[in-house]
mmCIF file of C-alpha atoms and ligand atoms in Angstrom:
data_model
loop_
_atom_site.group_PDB
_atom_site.id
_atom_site.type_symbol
_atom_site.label_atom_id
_atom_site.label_comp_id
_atom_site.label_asym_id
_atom_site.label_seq_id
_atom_site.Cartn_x
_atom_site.Cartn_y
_atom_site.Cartn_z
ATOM 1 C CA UNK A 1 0.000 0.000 0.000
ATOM 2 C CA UNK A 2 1.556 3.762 -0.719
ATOM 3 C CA UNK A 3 1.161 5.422 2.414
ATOM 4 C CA UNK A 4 2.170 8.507 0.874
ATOM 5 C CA UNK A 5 -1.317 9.471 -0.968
ATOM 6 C CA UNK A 6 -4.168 11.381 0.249
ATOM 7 C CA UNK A 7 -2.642 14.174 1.059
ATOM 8 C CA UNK A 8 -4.895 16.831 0.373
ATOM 9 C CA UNK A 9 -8.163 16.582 2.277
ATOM 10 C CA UNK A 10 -11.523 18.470 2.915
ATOM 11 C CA UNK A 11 -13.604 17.093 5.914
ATOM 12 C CA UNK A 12 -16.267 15.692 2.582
ATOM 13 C CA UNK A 13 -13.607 13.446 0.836
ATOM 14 C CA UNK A 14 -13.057 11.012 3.803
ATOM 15 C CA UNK A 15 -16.604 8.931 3.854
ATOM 16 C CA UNK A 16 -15.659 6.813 6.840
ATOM 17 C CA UNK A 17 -18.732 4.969 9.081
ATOM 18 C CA UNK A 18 -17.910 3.436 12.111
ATOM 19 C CA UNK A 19 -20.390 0.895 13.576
ATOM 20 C CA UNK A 20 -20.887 0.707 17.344
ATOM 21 C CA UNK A 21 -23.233 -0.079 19.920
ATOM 22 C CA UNK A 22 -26.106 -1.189 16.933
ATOM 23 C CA UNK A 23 -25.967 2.196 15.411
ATOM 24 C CA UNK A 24 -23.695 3.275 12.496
ATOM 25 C CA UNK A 25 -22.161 6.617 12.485
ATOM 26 C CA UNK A 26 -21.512 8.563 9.270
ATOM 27 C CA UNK A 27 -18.522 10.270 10.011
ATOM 28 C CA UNK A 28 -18.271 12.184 6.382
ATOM 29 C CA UNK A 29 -18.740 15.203 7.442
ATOM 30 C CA UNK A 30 -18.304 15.620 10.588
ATOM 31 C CA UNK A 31 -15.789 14.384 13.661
ATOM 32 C CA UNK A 32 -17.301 13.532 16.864
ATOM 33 C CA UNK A 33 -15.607 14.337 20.313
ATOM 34 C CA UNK A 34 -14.702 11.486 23.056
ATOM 35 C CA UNK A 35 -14.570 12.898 26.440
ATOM 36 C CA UNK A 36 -11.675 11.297 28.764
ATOM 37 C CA UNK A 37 -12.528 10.015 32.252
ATOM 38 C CA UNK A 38 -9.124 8.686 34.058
ATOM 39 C CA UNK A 39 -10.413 7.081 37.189
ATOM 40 C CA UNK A 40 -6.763 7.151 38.280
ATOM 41 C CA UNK A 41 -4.647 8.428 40.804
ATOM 42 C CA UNK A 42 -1.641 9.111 38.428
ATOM 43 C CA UNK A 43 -2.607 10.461 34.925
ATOM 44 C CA UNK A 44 -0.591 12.739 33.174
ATOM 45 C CA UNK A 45 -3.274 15.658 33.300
ATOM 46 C CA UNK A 46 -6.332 14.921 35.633
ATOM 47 C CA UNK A 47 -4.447 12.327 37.613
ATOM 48 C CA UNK A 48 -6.886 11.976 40.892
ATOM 49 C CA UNK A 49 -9.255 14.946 39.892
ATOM 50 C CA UNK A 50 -12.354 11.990 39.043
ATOM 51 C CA UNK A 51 -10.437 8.998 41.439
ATOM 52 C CA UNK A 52 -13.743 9.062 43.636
ATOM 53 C CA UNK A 53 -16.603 6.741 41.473
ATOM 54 C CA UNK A 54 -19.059 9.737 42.127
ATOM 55 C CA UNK A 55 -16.502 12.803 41.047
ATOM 56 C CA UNK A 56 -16.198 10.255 37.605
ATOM 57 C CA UNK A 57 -20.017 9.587 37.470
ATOM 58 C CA UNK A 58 -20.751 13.447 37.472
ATOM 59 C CA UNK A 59 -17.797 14.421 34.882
ATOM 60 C CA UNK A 60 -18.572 12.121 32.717
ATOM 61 C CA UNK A 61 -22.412 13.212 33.020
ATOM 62 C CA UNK A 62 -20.992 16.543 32.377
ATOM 63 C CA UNK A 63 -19.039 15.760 29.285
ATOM 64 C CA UNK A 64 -22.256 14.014 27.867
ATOM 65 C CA UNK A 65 -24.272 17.451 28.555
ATOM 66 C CA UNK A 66 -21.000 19.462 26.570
ATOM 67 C CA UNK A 67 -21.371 17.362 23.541
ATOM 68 C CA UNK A 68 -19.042 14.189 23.772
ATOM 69 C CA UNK A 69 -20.486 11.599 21.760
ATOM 70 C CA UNK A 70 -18.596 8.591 23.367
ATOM 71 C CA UNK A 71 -17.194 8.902 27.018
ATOM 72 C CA UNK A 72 -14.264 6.889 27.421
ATOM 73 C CA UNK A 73 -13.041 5.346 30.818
ATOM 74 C CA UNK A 74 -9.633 4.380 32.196
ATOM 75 C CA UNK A 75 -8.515 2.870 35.079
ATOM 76 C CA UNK A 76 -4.893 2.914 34.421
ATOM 77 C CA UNK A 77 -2.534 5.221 33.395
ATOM 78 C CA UNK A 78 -0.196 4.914 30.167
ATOM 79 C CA UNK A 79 2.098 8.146 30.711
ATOM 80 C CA UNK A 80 5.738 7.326 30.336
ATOM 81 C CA UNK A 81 6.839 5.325 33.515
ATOM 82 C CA UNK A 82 3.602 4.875 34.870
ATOM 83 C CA UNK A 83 2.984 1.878 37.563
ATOM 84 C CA UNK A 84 0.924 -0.789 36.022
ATOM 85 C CA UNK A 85 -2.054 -1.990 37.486
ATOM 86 C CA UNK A 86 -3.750 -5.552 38.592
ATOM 87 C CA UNK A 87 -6.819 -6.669 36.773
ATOM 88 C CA UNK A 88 -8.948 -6.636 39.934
ATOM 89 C CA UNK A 89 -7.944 -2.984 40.986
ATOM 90 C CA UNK A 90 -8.338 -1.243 37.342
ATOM 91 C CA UNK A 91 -12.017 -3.005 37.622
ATOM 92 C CA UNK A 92 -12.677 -1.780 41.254
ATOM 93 C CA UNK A 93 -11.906 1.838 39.589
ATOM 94 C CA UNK A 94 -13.886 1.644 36.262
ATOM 95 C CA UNK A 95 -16.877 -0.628 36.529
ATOM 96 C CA UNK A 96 -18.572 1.612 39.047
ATOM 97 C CA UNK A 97 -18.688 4.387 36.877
ATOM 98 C CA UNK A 98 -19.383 2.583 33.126
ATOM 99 C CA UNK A 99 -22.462 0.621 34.948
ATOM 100 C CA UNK A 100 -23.578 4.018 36.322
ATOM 101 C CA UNK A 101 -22.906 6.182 33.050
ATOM 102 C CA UNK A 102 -24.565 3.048 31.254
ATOM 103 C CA UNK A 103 -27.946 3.677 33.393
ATOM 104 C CA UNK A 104 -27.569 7.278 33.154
ATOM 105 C CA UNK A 105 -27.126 8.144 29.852
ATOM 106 C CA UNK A 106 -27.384 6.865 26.240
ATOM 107 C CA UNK A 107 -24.141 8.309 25.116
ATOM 108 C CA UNK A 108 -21.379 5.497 23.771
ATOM 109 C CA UNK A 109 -18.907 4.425 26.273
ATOM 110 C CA UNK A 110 -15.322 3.072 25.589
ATOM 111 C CA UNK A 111 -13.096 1.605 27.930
ATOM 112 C CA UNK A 112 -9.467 2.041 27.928
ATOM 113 C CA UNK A 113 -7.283 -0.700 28.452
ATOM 114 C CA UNK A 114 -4.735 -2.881 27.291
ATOM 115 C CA UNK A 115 -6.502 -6.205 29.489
ATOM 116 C CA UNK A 116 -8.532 -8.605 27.727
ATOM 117 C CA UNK A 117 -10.018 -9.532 31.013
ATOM 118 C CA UNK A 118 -10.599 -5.929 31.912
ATOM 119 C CA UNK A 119 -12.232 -5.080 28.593
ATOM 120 C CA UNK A 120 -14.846 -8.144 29.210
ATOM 121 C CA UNK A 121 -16.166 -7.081 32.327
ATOM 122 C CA UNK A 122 -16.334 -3.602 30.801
ATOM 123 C CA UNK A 123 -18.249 -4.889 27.988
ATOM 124 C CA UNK A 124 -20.306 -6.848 30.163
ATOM 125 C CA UNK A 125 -21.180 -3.565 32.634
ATOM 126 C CA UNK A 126 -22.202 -1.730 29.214
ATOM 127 C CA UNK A 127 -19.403 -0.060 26.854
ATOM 128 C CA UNK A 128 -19.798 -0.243 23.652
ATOM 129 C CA UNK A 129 -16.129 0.454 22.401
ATOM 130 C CA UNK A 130 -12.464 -1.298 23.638
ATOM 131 C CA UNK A 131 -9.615 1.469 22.972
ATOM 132 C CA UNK A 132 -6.167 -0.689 23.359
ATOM 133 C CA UNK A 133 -2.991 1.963 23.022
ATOM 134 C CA UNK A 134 -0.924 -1.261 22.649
ATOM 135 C CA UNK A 135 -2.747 -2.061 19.117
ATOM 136 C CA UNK A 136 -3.918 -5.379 20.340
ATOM 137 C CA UNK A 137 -0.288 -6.861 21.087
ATOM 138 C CA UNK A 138 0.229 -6.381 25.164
ATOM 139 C CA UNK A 139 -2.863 -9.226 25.664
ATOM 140 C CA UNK A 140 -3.239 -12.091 23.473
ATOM 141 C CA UNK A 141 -6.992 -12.646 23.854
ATOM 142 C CA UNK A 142 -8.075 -8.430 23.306
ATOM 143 C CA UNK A 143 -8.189 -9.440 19.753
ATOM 144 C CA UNK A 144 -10.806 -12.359 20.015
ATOM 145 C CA UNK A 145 -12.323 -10.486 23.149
ATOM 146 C CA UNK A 146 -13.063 -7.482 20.265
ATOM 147 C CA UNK A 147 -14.386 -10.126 17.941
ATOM 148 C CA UNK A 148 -16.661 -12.075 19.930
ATOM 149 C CA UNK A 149 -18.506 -9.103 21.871
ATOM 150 C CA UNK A 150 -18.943 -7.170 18.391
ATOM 151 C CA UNK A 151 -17.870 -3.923 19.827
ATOM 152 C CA UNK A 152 -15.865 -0.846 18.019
ATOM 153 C CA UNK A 153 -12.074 -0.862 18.629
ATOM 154 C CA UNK A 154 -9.314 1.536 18.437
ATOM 155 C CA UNK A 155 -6.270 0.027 17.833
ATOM 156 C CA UNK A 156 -3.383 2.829 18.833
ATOM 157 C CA UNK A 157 0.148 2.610 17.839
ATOM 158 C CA UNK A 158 2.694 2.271 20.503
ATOM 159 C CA UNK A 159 6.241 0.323 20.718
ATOM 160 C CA UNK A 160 7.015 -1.160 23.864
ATOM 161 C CA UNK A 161 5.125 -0.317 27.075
ATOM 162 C CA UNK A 162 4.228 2.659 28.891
ATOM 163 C CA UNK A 163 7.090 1.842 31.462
ATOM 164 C CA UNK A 164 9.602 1.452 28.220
ATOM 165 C CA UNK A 165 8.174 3.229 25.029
ATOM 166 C CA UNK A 166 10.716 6.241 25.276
ATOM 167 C CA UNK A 167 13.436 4.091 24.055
ATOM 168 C CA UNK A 168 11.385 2.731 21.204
ATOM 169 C CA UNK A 169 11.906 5.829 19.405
ATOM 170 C CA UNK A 170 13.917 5.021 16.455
ATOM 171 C CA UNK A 171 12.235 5.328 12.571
ATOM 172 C CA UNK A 172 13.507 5.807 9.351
ATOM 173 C CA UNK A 173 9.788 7.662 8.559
ATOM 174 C CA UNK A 174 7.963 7.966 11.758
ATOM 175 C CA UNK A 175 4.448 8.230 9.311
ATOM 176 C CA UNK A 176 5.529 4.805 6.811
ATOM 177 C CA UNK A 177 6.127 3.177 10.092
ATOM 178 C CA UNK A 178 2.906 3.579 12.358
ATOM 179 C CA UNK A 179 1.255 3.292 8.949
ATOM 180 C CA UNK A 180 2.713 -0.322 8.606
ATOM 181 C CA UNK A 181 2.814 -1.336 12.206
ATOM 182 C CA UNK A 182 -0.973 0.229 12.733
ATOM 183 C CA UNK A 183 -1.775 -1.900 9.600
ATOM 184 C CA UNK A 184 -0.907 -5.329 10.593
ATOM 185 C CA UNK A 185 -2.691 -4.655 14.051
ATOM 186 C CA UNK A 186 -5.538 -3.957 11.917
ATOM 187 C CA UNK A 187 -5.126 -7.614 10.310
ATOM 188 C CA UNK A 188 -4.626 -9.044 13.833
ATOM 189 C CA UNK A 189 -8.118 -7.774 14.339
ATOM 190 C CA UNK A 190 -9.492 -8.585 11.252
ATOM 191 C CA UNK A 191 -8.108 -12.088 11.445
ATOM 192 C CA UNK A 192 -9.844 -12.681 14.606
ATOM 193 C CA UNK A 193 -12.985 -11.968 13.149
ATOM 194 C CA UNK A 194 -13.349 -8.125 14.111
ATOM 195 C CA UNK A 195 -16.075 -6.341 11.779
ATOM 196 C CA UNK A 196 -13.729 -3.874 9.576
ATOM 197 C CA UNK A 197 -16.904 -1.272 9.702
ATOM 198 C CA UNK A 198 -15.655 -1.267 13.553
ATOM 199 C CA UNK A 199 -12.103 -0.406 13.494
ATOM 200 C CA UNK A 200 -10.614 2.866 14.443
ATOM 201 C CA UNK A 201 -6.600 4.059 13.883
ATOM 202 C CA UNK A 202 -4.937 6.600 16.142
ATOM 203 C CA UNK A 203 -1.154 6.886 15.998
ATOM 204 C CA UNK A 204 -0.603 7.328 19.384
ATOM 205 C CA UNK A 205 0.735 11.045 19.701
ATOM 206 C CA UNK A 206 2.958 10.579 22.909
ATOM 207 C CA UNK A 207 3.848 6.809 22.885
ATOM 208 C CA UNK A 208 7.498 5.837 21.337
ATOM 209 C CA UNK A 209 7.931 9.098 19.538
ATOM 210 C CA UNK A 210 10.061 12.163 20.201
ATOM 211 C CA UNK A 211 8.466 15.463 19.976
ATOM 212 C CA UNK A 212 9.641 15.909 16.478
ATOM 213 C CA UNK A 213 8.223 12.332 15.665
ATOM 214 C CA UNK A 214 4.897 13.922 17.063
ATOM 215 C CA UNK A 215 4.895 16.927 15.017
ATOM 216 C CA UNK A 216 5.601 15.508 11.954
ATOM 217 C CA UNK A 217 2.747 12.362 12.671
ATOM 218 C CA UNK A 218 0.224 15.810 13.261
ATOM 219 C CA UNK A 219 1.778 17.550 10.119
ATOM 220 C CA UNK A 220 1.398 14.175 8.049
ATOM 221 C CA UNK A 221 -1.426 12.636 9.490
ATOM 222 C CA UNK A 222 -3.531 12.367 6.268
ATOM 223 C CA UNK A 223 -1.374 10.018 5.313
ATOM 224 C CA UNK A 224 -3.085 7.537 7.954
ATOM 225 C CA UNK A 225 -5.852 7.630 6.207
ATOM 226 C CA UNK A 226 -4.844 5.138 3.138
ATOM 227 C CA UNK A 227 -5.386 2.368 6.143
ATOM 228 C CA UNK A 228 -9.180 3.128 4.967
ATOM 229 C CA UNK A 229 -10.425 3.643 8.870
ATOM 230 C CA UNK A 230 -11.498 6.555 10.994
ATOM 231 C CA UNK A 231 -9.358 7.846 12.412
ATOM 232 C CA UNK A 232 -8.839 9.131 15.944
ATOM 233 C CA UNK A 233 -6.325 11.668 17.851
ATOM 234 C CA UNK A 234 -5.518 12.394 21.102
ATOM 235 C CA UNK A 235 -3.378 14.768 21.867
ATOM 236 C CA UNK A 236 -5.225 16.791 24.188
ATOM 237 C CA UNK A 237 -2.696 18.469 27.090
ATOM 238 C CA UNK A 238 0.132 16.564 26.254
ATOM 239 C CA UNK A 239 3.887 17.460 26.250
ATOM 240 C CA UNK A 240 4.081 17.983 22.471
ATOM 241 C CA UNK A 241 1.734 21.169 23.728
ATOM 242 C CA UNK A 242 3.230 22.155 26.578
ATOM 243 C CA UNK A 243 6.734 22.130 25.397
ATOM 244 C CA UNK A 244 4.960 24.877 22.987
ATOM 245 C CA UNK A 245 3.098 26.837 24.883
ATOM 246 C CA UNK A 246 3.847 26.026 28.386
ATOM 247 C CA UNK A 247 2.002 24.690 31.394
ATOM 248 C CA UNK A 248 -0.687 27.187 32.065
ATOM 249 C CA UNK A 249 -4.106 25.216 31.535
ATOM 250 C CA UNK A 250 -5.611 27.597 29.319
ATOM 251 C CA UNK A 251 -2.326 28.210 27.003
ATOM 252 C CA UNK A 252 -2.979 24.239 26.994
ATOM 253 C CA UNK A 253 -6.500 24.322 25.816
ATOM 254 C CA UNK A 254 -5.409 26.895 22.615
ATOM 255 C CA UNK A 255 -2.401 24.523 21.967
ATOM 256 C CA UNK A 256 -4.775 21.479 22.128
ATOM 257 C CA UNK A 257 -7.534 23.420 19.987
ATOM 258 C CA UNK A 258 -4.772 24.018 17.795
ATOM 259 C CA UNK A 259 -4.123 20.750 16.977
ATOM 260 C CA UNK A 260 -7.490 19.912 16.577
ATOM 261 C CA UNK A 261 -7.999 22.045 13.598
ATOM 262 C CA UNK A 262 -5.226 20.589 11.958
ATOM 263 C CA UNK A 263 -6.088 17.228 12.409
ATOM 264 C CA UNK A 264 -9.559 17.723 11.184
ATOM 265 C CA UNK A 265 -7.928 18.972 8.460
ATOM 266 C CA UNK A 266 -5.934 16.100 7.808
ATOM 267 C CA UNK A 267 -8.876 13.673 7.931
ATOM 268 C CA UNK A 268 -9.293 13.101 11.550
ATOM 269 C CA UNK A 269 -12.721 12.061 12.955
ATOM 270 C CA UNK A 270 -12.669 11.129 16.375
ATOM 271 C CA UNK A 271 -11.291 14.100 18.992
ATOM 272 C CA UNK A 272 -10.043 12.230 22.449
ATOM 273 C CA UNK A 273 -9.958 15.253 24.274
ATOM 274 C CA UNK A 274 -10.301 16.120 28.495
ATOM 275 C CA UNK A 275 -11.934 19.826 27.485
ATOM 276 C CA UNK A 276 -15.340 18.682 25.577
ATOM 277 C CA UNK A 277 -16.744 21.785 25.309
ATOM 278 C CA UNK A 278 -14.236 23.403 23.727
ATOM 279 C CA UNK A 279 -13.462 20.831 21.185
ATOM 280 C CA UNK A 280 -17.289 20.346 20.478
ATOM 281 C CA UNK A 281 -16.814 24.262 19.350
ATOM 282 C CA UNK A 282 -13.632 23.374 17.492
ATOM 283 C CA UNK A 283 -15.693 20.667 14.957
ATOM 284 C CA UNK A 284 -18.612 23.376 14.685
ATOM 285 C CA UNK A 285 -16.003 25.461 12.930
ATOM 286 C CA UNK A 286 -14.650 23.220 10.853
ATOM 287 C CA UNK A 287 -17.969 21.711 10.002
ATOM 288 C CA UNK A 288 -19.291 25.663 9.023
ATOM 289 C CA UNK A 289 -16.463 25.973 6.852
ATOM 290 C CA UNK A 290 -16.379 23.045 5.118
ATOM 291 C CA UNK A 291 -20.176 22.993 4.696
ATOM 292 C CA UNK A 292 -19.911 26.851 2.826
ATOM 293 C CA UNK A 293 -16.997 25.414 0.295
HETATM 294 N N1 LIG B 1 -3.565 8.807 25.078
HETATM 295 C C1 LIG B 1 -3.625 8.451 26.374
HETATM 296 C C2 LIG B 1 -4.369 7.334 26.780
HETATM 297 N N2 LIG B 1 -5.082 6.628 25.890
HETATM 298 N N3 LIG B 1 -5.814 6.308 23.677
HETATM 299 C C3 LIG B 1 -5.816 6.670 22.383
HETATM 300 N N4 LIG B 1 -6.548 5.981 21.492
HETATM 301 N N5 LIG B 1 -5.078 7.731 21.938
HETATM 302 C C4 LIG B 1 -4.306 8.469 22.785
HETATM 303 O O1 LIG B 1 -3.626 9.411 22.317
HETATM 304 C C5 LIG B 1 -4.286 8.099 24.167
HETATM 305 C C6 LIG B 1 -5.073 6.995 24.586
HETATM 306 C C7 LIG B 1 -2.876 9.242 27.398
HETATM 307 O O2 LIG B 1 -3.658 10.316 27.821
HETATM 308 P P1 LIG B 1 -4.561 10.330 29.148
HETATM 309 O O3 LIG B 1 -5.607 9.274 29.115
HETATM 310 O O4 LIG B 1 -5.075 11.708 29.340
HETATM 311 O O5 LIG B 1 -3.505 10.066 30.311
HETATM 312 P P2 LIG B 1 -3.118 8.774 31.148
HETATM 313 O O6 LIG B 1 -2.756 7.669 30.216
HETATM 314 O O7 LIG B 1 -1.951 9.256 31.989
HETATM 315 O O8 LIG B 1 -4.308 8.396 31.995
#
């Protein structure tokens, strides 16, 4: 495949669908936001701001009210070094909170996590979506987890783990490689029996790349979309911002808007963001714009 087309874009010439939770999305026109709830003690930006179930419960509430169209949970933090966590304690944290969001709203909910285990007993308390940052390779059974429960997947690329991924930096072409090592976790997936119509890409802004590797993924990231997926990005708050702009939260917010344009721009669809609101007004604008061409 030449990962080098599709370079141009316009938010019309990308007509990706994503099925989940019985409904299928036409994401043509327009990208969608995911709202981030890290029930965690440790995350990079949030880390113990939603740690109590009922501090989650109402955020995640929140997002749903600002606009997020899937609210994705976490129980374990993938920042660079971060501790990893048992399968029992990451589903003390999240299940709480997905089988209280499930009764409380009819928004989409993901769960975030590399554990086949953990991603069936989120399934079973009522997300619709697994989002695995290793790309289905840190647990051997997320693949046929994926397949049998018929839920959406992102499949993120990372090298190594969270605790290692910094020194899994080296590329010839940052963009030919995730391309080719997001691909054939894409086949994993499809070879297990995952519906394509449910497969999302995201090149994992942050995880085994340098900051230069991240700016040029963002500066080439239509490229990602000859793997003929949506495709999702996430670099809300993160240190390819902040070594921009700086720490302050709302210089943070403009970086992170920022980057949303672009990516929209590029072809992106699906916005994994901690500010909803504020992204939600970010896909207005490019929606408006693109709808007057
Ligand atoms: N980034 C983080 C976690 N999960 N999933 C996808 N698909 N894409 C991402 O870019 C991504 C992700 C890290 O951000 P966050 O969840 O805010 O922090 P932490 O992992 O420290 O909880």
């Amino acid at each position: 495949m030449d990962f080098t087309q599709s370079k141009g874009s316009s938010l019309k010439d990308v007509p990706h669908f994503l099925s989940i939770g019985g409904q299928v999305l036409d994401l043509s026109q327009h990208a969608i936001v995911v709202g981030i709830l890290n029930v965690t003690p440790d995350s990079f930006s949030d880390g113990g701001r939603f740690f109590d179930s009922g501090k989650a419960i109402e955020h995640g509430l929140q997002m749903v009210a600002d606009g997020a169209a899937i609210i994705e949970v976490g129980g374990e933090s993938t920042r660079p070094g971060a501790e990893p966590v048992p399968v029992d304690e990451e589903c003390r944290r999240i299940l709480p909170v997905i089988r209280a969001l499930a009764n409380h709203t009819t928004a989409f909910l993901s769960v975030d996590t590399r554990k086949a285990a953990v991603a069936e007993a989120a399934l079973e308390a009522g997300v619709h979506m697994i989002n695995d940052v290793s790309g289905l390779r840190f647990d051997p059974h997320m693949a046929q987890v994926a397949a049998r429960s018929g839920a959406a997947v992102t499949i993120m690329h990372m090298r190594g783990t969270p605790q290692d991924m910094q020194q899994h930096c080296q590329y010839q072409d940052v963009v030919h490689e995730v391309c080719h090592e997001l691909q054939a976790s894409v086949h994993m997936a499809l070879d297990a029996g995952v519906d394509p119509d449910r497969i999302v890409v995201d090149p994992g802004f942050g995880f085994a790349k340098t900051w230069e590797q991240n700016l040029e993924l963002l500066r080439r990231l239509g490229e990602l979309r000859s793997l003929g997926r949506p495709i999702m990005v996430g670099t809300s708050r993160k240190s390819m911002i902040r070594r921009i702009v700086g720490d302050d939260s709302h210089a943070l917010l403009i970086g992170t808007a920022a980057t949303l344009v672009l990516a929209i721009q590029a072809g992106a669809r699906l916005l994994r963001v901690h500010d909803v609101k504020e992204a939600v007004m970010v896909t207005k604008v490019c929606e408006a714009v693109e709808r007057d061409a």
